[in-house]
PDB file of C-alpha atoms and ligand atoms in Angstrom:
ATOM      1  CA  UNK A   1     175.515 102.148  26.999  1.00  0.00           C
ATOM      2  CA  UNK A   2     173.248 101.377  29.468  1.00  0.00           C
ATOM      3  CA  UNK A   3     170.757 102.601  32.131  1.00  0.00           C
ATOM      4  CA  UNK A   4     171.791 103.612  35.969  1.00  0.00           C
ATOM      5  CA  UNK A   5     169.898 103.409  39.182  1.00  0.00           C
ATOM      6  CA  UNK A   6     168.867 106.875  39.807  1.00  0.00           C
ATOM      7  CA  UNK A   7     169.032 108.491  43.372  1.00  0.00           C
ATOM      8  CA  UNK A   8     165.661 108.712  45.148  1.00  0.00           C
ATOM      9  CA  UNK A   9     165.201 111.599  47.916  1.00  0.00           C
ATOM     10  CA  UNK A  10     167.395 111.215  51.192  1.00  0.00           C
ATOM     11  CA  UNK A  11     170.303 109.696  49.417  1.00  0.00           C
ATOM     12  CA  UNK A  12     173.233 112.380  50.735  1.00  0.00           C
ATOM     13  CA  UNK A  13     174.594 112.909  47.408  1.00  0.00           C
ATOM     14  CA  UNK A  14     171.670 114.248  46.233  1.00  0.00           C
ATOM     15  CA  UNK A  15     172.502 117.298  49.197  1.00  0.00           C
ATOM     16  CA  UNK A  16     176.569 117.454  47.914  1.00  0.00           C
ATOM     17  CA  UNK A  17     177.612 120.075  45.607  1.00  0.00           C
ATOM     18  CA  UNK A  18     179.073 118.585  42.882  1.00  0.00           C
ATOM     19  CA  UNK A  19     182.517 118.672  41.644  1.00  0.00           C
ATOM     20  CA  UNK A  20     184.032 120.390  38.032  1.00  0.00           C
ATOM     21  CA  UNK A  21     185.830 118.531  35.642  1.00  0.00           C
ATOM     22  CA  UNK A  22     188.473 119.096  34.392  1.00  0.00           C
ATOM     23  CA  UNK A  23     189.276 119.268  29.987  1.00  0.00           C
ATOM     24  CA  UNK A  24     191.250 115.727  30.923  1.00  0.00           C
ATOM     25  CA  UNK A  25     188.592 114.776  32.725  1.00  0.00           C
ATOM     26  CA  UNK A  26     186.010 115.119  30.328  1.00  0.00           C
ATOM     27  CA  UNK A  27     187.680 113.815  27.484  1.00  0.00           C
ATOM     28  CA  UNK A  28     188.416 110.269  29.086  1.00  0.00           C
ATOM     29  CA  UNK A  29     186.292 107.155  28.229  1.00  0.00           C
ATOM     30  CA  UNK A  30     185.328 106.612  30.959  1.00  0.00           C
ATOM     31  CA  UNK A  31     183.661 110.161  31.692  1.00  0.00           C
ATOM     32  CA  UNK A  32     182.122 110.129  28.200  1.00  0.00           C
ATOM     33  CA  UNK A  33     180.130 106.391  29.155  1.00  0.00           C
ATOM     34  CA  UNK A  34     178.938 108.353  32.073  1.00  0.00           C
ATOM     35  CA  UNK A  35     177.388 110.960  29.733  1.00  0.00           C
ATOM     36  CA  UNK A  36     176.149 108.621  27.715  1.00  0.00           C
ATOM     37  CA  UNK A  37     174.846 106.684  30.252  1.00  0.00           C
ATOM     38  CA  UNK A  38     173.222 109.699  31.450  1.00  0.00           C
ATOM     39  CA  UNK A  39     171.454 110.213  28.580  1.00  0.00           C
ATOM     40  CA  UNK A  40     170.321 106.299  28.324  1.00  0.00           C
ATOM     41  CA  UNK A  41     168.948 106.753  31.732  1.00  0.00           C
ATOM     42  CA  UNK A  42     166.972 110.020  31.193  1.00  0.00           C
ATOM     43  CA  UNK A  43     165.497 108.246  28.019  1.00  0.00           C
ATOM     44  CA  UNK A  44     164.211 105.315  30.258  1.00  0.00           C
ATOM     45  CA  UNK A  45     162.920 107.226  32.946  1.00  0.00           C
ATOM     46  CA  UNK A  46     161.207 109.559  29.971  1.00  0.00           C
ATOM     47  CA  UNK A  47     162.417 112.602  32.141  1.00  0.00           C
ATOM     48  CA  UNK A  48     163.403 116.007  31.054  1.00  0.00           C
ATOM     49  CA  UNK A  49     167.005 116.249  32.319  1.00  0.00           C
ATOM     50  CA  UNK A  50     169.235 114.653  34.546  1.00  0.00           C
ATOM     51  CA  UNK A  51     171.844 115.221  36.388  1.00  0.00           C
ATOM     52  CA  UNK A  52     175.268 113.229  37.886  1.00  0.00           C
ATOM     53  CA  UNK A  53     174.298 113.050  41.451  1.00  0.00           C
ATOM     54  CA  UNK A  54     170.778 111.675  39.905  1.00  0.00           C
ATOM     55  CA  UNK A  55     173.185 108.444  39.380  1.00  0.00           C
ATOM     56  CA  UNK A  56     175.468 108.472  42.250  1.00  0.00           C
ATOM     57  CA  UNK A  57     178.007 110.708  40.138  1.00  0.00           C
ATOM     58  CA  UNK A  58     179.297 113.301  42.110  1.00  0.00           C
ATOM     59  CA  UNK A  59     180.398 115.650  38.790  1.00  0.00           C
ATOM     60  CA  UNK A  60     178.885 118.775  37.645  1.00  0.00           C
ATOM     61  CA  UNK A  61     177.303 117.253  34.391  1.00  0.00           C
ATOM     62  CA  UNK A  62     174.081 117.280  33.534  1.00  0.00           C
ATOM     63  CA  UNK A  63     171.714 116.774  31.056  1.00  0.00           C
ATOM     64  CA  UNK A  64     169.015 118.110  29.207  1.00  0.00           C
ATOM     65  CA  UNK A  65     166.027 117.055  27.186  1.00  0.00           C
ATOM     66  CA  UNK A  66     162.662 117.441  25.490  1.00  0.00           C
ATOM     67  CA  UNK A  67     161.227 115.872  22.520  1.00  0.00           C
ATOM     68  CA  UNK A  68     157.418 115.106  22.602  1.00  0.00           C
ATOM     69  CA  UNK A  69     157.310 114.212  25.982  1.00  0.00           C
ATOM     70  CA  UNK A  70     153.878 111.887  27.154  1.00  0.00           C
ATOM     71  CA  UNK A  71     155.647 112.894  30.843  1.00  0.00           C
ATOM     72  CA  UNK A  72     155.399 116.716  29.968  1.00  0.00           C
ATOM     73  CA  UNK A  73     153.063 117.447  26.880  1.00  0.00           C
ATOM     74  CA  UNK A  74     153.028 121.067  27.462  1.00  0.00           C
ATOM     75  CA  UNK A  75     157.273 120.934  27.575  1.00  0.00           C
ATOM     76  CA  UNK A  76     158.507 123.401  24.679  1.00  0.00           C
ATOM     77  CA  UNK A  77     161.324 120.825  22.311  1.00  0.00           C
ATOM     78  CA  UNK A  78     164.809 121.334  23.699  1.00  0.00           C
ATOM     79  CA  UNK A  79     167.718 119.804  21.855  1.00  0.00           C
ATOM     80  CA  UNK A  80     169.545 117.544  23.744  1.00  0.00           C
ATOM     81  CA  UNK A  81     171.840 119.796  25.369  1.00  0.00           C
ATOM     82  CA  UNK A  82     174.985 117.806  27.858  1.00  0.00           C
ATOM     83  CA  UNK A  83     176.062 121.026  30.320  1.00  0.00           C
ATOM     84  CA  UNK A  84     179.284 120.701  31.777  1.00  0.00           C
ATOM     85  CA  UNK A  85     180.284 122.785  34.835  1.00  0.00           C
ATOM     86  CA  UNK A  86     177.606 125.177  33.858  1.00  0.00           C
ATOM     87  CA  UNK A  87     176.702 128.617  35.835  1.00  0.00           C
ATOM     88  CA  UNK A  88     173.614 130.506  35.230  1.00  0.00           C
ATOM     89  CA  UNK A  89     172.310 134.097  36.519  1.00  0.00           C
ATOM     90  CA  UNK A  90     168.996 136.264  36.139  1.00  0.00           C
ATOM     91  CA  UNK A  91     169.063 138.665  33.522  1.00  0.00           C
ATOM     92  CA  UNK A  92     166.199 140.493  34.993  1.00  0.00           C
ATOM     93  CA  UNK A  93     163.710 140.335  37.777  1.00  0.00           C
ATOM     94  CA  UNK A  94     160.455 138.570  35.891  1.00  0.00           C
ATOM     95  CA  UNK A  95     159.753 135.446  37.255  1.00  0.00           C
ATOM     96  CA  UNK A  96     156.752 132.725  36.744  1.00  0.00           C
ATOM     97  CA  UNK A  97     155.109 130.219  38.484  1.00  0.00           C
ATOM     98  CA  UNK A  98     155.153 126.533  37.381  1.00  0.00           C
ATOM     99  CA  UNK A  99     154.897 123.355  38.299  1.00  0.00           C
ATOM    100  CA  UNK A 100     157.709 120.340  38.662  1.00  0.00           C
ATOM    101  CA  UNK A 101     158.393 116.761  38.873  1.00  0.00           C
ATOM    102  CA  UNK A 102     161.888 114.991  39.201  1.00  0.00           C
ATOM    103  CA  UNK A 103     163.012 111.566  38.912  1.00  0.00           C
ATOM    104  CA  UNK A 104     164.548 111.549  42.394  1.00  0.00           C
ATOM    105  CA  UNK A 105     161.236 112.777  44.013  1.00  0.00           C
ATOM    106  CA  UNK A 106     157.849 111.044  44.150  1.00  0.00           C
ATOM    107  CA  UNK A 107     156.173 114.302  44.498  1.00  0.00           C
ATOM    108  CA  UNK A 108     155.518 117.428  42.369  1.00  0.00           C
ATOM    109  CA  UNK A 109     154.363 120.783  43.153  1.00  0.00           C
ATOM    110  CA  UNK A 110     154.310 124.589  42.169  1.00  0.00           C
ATOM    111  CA  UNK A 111     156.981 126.493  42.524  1.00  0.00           C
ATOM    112  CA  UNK A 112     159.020 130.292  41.334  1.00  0.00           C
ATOM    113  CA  UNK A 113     161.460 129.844  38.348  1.00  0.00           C
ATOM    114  CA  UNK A 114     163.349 133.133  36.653  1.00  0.00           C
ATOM    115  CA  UNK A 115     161.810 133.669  33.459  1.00  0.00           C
ATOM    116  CA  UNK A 116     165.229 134.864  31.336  1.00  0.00           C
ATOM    117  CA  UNK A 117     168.193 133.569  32.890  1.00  0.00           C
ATOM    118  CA  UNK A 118     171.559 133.580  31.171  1.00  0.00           C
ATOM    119  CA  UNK A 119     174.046 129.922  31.165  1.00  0.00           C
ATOM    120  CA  UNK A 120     176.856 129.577  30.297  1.00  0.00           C
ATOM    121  CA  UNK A 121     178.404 125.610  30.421  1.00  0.00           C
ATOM    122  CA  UNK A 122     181.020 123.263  28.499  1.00  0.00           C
ATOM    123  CA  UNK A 123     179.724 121.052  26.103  1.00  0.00           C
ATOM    124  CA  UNK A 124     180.667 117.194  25.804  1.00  0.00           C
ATOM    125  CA  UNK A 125     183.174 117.951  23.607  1.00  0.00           C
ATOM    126  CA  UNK A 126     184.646 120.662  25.980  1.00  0.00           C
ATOM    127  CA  UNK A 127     183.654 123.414  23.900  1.00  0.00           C
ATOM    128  CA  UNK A 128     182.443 126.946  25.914  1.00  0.00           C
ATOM    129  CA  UNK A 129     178.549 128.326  25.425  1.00  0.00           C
ATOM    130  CA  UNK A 130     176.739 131.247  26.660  1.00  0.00           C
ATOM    131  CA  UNK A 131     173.166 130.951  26.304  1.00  0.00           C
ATOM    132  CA  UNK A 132     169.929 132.695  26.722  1.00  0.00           C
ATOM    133  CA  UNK A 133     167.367 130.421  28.245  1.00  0.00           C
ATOM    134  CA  UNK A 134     163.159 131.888  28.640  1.00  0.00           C
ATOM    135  CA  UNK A 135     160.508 130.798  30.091  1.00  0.00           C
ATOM    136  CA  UNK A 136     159.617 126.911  30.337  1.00  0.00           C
ATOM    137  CA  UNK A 137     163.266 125.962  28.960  1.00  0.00           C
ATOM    138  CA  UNK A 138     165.160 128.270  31.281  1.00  0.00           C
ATOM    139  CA  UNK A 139     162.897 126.376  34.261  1.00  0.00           C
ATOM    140  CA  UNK A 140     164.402 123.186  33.397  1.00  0.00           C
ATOM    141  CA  UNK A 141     167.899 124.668  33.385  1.00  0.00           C
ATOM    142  CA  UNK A 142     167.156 126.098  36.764  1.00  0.00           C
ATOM    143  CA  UNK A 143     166.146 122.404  37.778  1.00  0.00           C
ATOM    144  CA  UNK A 144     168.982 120.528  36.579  1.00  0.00           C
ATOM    145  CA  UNK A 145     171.964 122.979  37.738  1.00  0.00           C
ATOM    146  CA  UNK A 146     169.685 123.207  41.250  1.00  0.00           C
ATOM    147  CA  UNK A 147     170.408 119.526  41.600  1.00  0.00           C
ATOM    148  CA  UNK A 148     174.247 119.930  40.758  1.00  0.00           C
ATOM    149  CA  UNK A 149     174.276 122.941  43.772  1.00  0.00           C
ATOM    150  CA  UNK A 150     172.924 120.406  45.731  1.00  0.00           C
ATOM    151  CA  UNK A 151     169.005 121.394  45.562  1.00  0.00           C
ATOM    152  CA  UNK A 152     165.969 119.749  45.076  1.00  0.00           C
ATOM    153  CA  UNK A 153     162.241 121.198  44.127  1.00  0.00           C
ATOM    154  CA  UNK A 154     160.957 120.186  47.505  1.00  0.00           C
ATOM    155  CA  UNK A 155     163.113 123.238  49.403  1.00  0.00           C
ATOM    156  CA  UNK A 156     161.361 125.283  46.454  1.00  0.00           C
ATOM    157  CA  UNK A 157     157.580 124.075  46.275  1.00  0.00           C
ATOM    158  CA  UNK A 158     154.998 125.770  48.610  1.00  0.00           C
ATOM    159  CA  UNK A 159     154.522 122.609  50.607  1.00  0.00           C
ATOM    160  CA  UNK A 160     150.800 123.051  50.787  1.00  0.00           C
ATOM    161  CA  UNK A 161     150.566 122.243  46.254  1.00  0.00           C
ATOM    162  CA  UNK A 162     152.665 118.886  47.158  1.00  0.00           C
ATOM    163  CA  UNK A 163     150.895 116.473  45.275  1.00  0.00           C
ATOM    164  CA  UNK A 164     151.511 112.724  44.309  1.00  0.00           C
ATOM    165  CA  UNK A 165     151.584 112.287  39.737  1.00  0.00           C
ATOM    166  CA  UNK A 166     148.344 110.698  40.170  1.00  0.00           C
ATOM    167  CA  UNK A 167     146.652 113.305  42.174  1.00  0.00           C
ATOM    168  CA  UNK A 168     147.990 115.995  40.422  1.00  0.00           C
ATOM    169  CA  UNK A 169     146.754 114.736  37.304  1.00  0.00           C
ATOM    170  CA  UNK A 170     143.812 113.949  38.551  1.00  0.00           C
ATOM    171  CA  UNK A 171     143.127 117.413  40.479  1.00  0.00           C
ATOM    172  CA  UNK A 172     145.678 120.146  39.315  1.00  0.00           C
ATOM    173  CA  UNK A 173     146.538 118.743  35.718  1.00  0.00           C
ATOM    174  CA  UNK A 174     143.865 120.739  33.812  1.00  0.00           C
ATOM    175  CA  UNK A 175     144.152 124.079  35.145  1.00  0.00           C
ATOM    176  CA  UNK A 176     147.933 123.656  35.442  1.00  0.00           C
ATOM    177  CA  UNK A 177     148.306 122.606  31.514  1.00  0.00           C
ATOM    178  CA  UNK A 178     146.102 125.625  30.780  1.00  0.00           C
ATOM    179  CA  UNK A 179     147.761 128.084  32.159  1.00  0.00           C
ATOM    180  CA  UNK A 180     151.139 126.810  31.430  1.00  0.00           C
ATOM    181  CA  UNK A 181     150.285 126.691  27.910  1.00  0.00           C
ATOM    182  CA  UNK A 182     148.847 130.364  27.502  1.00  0.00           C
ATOM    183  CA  UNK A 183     152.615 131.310  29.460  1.00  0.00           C
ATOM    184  CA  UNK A 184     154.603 129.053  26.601  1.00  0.00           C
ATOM    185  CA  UNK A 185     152.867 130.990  24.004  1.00  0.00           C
ATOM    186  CA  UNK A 186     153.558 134.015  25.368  1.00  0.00           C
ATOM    187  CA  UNK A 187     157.464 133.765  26.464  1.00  0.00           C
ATOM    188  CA  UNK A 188     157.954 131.766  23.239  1.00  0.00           C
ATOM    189  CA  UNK A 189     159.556 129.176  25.263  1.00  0.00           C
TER     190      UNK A 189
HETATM  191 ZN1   ZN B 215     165.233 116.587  39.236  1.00  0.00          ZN
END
C-alpha cells in the first residue's frame, strides 16, 4: 500500500471520462492495489473521497469517506464506501446549497447539489448496490462520480464565492458551518 500523487487542476485527465471495468478487471491484483492505494491516498490527503483520475487512473472507481474529519467537521460519518462504475439520478427536484473543496483544486466555493439522489455502483468485491443517498452524503456522491464524468466543482461554483481554505475559513467558515449544520439536522444526512 502506499500513497499516489494526486492530479492538481489542468492535468487533462482530470477533463476524460473515465472508463468501466470490467468483473476481470476488478478482480485482478493489480486493480485491487489501485483501490487500496486509493484509499491510502485519501487518508493522507484527509479528504472525503477520491476518485481514479485524482491519481492518473483513468477507471471509473472511486472512493468514499468520512470519519471525524478536522478537514470537514460538519461532514455527516460515511462508511467507507469503494463505487465501481457507479450511476446516480435525482429522485426528486429539492436541491441545497453547499459549499466544496477537492484535493485537485486549491479553491472552494458554494455551489447546487440534489438533495435525494439515487446510486447505484459495484462494490470492490464486484457485488451490485442501489442506494439512497440525502443531503450532505448524497453531495459527496455527486462530487466524486462528477470527477469520474469528467467534472470538477469549479464549472459548478458561482465564481464570485471562490475562495482560497484560508480565506474561507477565515471569512465564510462561520456562517457556512452554521447553516450547514441546521441543513444536516434537518435532512438527517
Ligand atoms: Zn474532488
Amino acid at each position: 500500500m502506499s500513497v499516489l500523487d494526486i492530479t492538481p487542476i489542468g492535468h487533462p485527465i482530470l477533463r476524460s471520462p473515465t472508463r468501466p471495468v470490467s468483473a476481470e478487471e476488478l478482480a485482478s491484483p493489480e486493480i485491487q492495489r489501485l483501490i487500496d492505494n486509493m484509499i491510502d491516498t485519501m487518508h493522507d490527503a484527509a479528504g472525503a473521497g477520491i476518485a481514479a483520475n485524482q491519481v492518473y487512473s483513468g477507471l471509473r472507481i472511486a472512493i468514499v469517506e468520512v470519519t471525524s474529519n478536522p478537514r470537514y467537521p460538519y461532514k455527516p460519518a460515511i462508511p467507507l464506501t469503494v463505487i465501481v462504475n457507479p450511476i446516480w439520478q435525482p429522485v426528486d427536484d429539492e436541491t441545497f446549497e453547499t459549499n466544496e473543496g477537492c484535493l485537485s483544486v486549491p479553491l472552494r466555493g458554494d455551489l447546487q447539489r440534489h438533495t435525494n439522489i439515487k446510486v447505484e455502483y459495484l462494490d470492490r468485491m464486484g457485488e451490485p448496490h442501489e442506494e439512497i443517498k440525502r443531503g450532505l452524503t448524497a453531495g459527496t456522491f455527486q462530487h466524486e462520480i462528477d470527477h469520474l464524468d469528467g467534472n470538477l466543482i469549479v464549472d459548478r461554483i458561482y465564481p464570485r464565492t471562490l475562495a482560497t481554505w484560508e480565506q474561507f475559513d477565515a471569512h465564510q467558515r462561520d456562517e457556512f458551518v452554521a447553516r450547514i449544520s441546521a441543513f444536516v439536522d434537518q435532512v438527517g444526512s
